[in-house]
mmCIF file of C-alpha atoms and ligand atoms in Angstrom:
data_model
loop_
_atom_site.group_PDB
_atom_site.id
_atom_site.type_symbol
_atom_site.label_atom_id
_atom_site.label_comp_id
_atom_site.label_asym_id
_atom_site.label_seq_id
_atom_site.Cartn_x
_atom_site.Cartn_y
_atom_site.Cartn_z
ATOM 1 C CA UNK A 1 -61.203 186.430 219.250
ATOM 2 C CA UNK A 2 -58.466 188.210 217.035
ATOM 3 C CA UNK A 3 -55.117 188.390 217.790
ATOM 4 C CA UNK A 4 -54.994 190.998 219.919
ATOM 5 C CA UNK A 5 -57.864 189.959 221.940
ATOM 6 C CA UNK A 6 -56.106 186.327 222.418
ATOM 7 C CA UNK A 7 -52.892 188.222 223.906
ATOM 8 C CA UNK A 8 -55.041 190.462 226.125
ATOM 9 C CA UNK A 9 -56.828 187.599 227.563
ATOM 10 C CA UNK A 10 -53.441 185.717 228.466
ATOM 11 C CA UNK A 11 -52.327 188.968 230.282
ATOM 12 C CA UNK A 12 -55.527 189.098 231.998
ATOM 13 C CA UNK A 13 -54.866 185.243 233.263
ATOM 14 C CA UNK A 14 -51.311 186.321 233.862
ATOM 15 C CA UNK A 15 -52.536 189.354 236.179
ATOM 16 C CA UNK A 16 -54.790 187.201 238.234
ATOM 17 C CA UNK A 17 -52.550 184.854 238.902
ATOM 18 C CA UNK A 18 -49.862 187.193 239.486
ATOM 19 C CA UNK A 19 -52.841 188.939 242.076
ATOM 20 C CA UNK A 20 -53.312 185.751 243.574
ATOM 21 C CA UNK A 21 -49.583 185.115 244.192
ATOM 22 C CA UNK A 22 -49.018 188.817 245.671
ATOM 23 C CA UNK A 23 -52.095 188.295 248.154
ATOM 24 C CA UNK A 24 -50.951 185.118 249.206
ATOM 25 C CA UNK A 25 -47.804 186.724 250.283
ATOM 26 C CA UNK A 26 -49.813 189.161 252.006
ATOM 27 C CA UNK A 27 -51.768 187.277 254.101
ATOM 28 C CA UNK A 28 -48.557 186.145 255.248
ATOM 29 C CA UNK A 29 -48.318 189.070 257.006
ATOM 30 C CA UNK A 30 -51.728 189.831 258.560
ATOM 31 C CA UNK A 31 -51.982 190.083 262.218
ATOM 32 C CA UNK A 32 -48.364 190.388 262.624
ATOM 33 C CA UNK A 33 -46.580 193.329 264.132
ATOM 34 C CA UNK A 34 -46.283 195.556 260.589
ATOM 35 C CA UNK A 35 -43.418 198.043 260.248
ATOM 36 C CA UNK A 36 -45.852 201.343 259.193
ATOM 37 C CA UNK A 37 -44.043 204.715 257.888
ATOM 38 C CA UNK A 38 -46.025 207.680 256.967
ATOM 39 C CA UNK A 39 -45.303 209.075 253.475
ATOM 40 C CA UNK A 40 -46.826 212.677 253.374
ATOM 41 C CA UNK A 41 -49.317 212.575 256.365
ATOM 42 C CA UNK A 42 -50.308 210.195 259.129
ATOM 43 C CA UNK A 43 -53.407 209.396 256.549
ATOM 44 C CA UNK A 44 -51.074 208.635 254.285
ATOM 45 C CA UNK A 45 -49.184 205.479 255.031
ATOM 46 C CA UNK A 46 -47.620 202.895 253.825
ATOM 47 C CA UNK A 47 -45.924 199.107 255.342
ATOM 48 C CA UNK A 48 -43.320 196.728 254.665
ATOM 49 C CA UNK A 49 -45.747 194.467 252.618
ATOM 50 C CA UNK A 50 -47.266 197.562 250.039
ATOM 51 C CA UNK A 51 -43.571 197.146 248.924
ATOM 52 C CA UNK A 52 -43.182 193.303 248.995
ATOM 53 C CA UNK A 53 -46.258 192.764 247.479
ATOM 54 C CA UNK A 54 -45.249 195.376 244.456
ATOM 55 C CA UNK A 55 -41.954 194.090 243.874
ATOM 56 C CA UNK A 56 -43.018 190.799 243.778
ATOM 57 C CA UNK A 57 -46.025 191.990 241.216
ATOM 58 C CA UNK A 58 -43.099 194.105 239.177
ATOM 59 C CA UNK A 59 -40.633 191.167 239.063
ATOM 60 C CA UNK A 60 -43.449 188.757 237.639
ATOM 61 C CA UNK A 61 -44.591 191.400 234.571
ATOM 62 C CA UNK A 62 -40.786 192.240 233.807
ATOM 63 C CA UNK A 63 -39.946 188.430 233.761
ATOM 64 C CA UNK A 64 -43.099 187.850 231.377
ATOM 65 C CA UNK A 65 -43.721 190.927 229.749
ATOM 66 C CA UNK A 66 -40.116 192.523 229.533
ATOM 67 C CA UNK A 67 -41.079 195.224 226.726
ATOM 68 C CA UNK A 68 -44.439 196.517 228.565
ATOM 69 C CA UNK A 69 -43.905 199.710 231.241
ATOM 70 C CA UNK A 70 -45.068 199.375 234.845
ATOM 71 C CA UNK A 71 -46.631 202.886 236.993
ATOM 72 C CA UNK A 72 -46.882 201.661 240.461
ATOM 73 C CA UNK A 73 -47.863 203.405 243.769
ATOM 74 C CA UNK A 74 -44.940 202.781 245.682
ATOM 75 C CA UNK A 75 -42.033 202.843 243.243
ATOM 76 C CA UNK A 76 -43.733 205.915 240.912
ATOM 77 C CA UNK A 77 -45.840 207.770 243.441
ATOM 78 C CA UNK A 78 -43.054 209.879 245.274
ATOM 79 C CA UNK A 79 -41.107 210.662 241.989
ATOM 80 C CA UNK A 80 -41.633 214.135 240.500
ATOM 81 C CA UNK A 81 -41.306 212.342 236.676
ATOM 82 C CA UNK A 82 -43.222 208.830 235.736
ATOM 83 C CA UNK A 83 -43.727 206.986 233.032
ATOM 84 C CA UNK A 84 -47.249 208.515 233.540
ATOM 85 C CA UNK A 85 -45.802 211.932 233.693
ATOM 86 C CA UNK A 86 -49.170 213.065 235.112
ATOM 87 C CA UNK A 87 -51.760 212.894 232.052
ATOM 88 C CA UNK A 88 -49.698 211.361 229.619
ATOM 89 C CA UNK A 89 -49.569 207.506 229.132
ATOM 90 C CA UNK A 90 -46.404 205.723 226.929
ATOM 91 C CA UNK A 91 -47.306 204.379 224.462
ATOM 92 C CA UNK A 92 -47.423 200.226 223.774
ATOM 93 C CA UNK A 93 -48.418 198.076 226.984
ATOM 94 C CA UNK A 94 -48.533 199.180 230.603
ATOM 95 C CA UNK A 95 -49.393 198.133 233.807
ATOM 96 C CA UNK A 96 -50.501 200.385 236.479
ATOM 97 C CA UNK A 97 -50.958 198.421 239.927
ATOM 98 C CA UNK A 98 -51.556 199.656 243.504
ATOM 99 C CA UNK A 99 -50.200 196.996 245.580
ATOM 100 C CA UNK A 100 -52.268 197.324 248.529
ATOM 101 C CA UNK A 101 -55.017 199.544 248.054
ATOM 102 C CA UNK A 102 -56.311 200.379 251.413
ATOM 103 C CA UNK A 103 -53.365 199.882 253.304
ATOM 104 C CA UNK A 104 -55.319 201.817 256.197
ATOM 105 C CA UNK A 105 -57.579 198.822 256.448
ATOM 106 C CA UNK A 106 -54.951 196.865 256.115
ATOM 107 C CA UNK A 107 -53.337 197.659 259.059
ATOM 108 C CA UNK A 108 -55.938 197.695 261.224
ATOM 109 C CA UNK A 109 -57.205 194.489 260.414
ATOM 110 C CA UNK A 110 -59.729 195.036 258.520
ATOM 111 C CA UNK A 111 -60.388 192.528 255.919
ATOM 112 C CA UNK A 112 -61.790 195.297 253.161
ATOM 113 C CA UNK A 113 -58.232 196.064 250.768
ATOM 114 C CA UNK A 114 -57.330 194.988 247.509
ATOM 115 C CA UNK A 115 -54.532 194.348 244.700
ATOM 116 C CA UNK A 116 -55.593 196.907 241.591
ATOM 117 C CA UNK A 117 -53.703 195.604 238.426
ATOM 118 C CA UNK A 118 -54.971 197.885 235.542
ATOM 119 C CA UNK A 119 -53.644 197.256 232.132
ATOM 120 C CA UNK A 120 -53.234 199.805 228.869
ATOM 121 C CA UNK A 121 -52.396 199.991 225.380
ATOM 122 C CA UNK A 122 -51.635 203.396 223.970
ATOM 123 C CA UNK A 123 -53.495 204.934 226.668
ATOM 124 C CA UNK A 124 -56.949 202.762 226.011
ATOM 125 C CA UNK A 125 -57.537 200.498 229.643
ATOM 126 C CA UNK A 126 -57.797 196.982 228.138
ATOM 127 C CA UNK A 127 -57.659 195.114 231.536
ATOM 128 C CA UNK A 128 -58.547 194.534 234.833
ATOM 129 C CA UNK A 129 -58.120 193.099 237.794
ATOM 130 C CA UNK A 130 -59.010 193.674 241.614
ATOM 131 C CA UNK A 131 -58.648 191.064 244.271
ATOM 132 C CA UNK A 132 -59.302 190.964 248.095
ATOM 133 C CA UNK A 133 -57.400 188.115 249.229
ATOM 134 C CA UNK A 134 -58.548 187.652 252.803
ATOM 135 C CA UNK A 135 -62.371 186.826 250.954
ATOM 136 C CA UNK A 136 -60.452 186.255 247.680
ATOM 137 C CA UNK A 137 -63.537 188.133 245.649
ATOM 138 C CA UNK A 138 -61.994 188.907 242.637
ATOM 139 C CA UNK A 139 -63.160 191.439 239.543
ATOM 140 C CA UNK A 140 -62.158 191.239 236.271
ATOM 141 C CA UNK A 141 -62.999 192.589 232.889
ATOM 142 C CA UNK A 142 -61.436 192.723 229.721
ATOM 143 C CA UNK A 143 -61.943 195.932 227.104
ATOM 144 C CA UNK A 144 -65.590 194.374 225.592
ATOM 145 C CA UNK A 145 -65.307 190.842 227.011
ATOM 146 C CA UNK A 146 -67.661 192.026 229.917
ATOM 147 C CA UNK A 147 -67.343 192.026 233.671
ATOM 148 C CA UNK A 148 -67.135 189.729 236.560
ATOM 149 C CA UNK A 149 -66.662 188.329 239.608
ATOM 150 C CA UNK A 150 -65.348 184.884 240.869
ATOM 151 C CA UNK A 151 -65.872 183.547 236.822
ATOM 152 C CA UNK A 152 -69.891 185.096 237.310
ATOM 153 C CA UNK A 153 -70.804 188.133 234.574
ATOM 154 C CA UNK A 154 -71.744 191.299 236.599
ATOM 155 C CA UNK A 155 -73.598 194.642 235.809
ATOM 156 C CA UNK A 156 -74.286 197.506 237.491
ATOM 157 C CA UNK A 157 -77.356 198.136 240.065
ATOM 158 C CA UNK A 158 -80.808 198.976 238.208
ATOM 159 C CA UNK A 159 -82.354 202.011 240.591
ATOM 160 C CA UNK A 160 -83.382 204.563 238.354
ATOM 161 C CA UNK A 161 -83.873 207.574 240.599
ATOM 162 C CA UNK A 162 -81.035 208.927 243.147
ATOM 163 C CA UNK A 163 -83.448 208.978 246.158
ATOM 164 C CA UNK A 164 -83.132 204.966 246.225
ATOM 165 C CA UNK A 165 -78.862 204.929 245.217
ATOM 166 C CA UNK A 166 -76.347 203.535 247.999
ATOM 167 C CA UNK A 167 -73.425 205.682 247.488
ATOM 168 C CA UNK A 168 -69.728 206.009 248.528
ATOM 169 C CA UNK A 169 -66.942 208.323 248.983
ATOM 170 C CA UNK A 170 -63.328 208.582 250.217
ATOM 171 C CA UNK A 171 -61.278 211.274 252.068
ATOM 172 C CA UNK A 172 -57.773 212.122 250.104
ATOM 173 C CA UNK A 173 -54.825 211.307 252.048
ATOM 174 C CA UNK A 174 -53.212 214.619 251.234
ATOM 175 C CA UNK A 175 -55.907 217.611 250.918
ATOM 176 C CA UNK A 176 -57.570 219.075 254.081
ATOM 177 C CA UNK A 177 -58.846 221.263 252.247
ATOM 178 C CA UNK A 178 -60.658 218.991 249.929
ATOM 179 C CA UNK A 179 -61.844 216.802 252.974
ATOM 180 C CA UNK A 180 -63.968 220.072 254.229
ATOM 181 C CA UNK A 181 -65.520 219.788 250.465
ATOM 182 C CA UNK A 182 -66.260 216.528 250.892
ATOM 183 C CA UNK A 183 -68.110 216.723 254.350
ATOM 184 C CA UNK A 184 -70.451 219.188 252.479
ATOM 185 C CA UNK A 185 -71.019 216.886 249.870
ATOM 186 C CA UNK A 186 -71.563 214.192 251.885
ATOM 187 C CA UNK A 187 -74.128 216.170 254.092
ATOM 188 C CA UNK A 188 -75.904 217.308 250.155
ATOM 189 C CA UNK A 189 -75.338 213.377 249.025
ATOM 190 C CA UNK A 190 -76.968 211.389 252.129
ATOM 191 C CA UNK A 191 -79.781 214.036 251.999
ATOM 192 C CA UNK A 192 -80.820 212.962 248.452
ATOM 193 C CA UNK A 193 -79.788 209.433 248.311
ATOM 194 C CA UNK A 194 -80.640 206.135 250.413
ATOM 195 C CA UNK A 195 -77.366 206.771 252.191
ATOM 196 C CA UNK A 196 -73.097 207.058 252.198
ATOM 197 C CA UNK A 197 -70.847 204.858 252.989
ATOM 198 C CA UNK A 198 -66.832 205.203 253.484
ATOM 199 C CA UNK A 199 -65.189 201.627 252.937
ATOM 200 C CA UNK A 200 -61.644 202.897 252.423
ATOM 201 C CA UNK A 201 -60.693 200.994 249.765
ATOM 202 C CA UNK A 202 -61.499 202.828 246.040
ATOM 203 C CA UNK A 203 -60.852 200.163 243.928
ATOM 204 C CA UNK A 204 -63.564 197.817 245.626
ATOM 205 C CA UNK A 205 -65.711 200.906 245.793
ATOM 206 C CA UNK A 206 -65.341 201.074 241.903
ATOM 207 C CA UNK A 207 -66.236 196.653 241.449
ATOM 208 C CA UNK A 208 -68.844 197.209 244.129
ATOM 209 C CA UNK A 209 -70.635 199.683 241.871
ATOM 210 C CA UNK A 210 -69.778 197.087 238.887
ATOM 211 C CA UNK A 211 -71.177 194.809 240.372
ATOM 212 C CA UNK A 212 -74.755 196.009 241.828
ATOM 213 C CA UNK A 213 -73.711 196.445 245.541
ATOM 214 C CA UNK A 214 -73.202 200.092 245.258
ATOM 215 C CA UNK A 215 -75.516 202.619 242.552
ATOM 216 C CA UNK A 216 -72.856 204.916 242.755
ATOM 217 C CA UNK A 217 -69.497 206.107 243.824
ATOM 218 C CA UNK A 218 -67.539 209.597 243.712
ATOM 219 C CA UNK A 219 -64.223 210.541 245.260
ATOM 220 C CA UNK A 220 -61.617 213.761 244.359
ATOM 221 C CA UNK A 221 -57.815 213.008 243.899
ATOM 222 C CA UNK A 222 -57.091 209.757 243.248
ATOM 223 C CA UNK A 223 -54.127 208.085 241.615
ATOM 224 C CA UNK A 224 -54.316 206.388 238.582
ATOM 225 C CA UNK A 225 -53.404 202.707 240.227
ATOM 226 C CA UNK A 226 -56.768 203.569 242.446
ATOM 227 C CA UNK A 227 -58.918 203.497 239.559
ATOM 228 C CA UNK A 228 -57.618 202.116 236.487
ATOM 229 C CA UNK A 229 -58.679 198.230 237.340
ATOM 230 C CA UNK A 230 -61.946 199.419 238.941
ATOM 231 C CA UNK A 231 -63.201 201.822 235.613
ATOM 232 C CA UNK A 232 -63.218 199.142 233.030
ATOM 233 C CA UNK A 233 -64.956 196.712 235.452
ATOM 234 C CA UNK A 234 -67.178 199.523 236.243
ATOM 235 C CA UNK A 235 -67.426 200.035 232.072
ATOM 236 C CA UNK A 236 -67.784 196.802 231.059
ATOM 237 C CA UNK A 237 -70.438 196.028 233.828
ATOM 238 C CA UNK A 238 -72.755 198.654 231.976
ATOM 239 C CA UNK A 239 -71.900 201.657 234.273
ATOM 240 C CA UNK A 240 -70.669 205.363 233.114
ATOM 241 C CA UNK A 241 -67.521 206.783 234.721
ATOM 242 C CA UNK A 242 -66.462 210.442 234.294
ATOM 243 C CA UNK A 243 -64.967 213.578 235.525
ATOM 244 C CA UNK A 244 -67.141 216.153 237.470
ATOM 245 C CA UNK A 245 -67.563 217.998 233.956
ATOM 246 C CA UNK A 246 -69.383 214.561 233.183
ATOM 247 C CA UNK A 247 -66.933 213.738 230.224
ATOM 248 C CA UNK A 248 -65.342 210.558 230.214
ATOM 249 C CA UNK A 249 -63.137 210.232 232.967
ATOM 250 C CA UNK A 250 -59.696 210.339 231.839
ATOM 251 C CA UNK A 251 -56.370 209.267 234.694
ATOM 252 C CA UNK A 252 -55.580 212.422 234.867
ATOM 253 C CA UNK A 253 -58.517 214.026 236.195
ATOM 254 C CA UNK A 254 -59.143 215.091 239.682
ATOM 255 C CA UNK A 255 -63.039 214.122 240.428
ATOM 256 C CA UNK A 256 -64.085 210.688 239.695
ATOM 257 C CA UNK A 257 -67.748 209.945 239.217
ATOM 258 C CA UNK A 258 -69.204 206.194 239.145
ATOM 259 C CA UNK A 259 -72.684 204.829 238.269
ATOM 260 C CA UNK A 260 -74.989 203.415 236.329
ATOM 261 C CA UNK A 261 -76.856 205.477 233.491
ATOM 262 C CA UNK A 262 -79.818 206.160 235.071
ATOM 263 C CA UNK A 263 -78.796 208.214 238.164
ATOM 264 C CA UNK A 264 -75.417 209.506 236.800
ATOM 265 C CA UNK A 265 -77.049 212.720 235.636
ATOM 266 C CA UNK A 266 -78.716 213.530 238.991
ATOM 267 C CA UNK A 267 -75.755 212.460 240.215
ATOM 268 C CA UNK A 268 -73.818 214.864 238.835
ATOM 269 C CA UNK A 269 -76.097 217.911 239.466
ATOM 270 C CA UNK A 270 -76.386 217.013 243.311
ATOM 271 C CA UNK A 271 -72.527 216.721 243.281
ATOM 272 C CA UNK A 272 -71.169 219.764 242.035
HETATM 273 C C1 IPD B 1 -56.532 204.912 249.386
HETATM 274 C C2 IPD B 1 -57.863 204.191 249.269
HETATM 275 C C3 IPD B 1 -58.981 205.003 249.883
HETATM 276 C C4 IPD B 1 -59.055 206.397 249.276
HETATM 277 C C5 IPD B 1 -57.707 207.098 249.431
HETATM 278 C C6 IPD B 1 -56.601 206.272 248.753
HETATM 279 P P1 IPD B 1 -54.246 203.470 249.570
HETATM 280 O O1 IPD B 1 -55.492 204.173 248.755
HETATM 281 O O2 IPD B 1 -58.184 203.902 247.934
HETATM 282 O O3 IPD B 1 -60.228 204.376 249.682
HETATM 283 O O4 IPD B 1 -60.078 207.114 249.929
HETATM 284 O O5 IPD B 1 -57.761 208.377 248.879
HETATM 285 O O6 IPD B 1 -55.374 206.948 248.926
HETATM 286 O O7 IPD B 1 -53.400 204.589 250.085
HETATM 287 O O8 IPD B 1 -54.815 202.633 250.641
HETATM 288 O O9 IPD B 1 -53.568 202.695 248.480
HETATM 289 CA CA1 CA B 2 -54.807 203.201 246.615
HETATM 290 CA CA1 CA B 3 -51.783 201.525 248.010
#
């Protein structure tokens, strides 16, 4: 490894541990009464522990990594500015980290949610990490060191044609709109695949198609901490991620497309 690969792979040992620390502290909380507050919509919530769990992921990287910038769901995601300023990543290190992602699940009890820790340099995703701590099934990849889960290398499922893909989707919190879209392509999707499912938590949709569970995955309007964990596992696991135009997807963009090569296409065509 070079020198740059050697520091990468001590912030990737630093992130899971950091993971492992924040999920501890959130299954702390689980089947206890849970103060919940709606941000723009009831879909759109958020508890008590979203915000322990980030502060306590924010306080670990600023200890440890004091010069690299942090974009996080609940701190960044209300603010008009960011340090992501919508389509625009600083430059030097960054971490971009969704606390809790699906806090929905989360407060219903349902064990499917995950801490997304996605980490850049100049823009480029060099790491990730996504771990579910009530089955504590964790993903990780580092920029060409491959993908895994639990220590185990993973790749993507190996269907070649679309009639035999499992696929998966998400409503947006904050678009009717969008979610009348998406019933249309879900009726268009289930018609030409195996089926859809709706697990309500993107970043283990994204290390579920890394890992050979899912062929495929697609979902409009998500947030950077979402994704940015779940499209290098998703890279580095031998899958293709990009925007509905089917260029490389970049944070910024609004449709998110997941899959292996050989269905992506199809994919693609069905979709839009
Ligand atoms: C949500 C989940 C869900 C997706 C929503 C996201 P959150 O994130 O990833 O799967 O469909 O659009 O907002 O709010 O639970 O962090
Ligand atoms: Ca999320
Ligand atoms: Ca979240």
């Amino acid at each position: 490894m070079n020198e740059q690969e050697v520091y990468e792979h001590q912030i990737l040992l630093d992130a899971t541990r950091y993971a492992k620390e924040a999920g501890a502290l959130i299954l702390g909380f689980m089947k206890k009464p849970l103060q919940i507050q709606e941000k723009k919509n009831k879909s759109d919530l958020v508890t008590e522990v979203d915000v322990l769990s980030e502060l306590y992921l924010r306080d670990q990287i600023n200890r440890d990594y004091p010069d690299h910038w942090i974009l996080s769901e609940e701190t960044d995601g209300a603010k008009e500015e960011s340090p992501y300023a919508w389509g625009k990543l600083a430059p030097g290190y960054g971490w971009i980290i969704d606390p809790i992602d699906g806090t929905t699940n989360f407060i219903h009890g349902i064990s499917h949610f995950a801490i997304s820790i996605g980490i850049v340099k100049d823009g480029i995703l060099v790491c990730g990490i996504v771990y579910n701590p009530v089955t504590a099934d964790l993903y990780s990849a580092r920029k060409q060191g491959g993908a895994f889960f639990n220590g185990s290398p993973i790749q993507v499922a190996q269907e070649q044609e679309l009639s035999e893909a499992l696929l998966a989707t998400g409503f947006q919190a904050n678009d009717w709109h969008s979610n009348s879209v998406l019933v249309e392509q879900i009726r268009r999707m289930a018609g030409t695949s195996r089926n859809v499912r709706i697990n309500g938590a993107a970043s283990l949709d994204l290390c579920w198609v890394a890992s050979g569970k899912l062929t495929g995955f697609w979902h409009d309007g998500l947030y950077p901490w979402d994704v940015a964990a779940g499209i290098l596992i998703v890279q580095e696991a031998g899958g293709v991620v990009t925007n509905g135009a089917g260029l490389a997807f970049d944070l910024s963009d609004q449709r998110l497309i997941a899959s292996n090569l050989w269905i992506h296409n199809a994919f693609l065509s069905v979709l839009e």
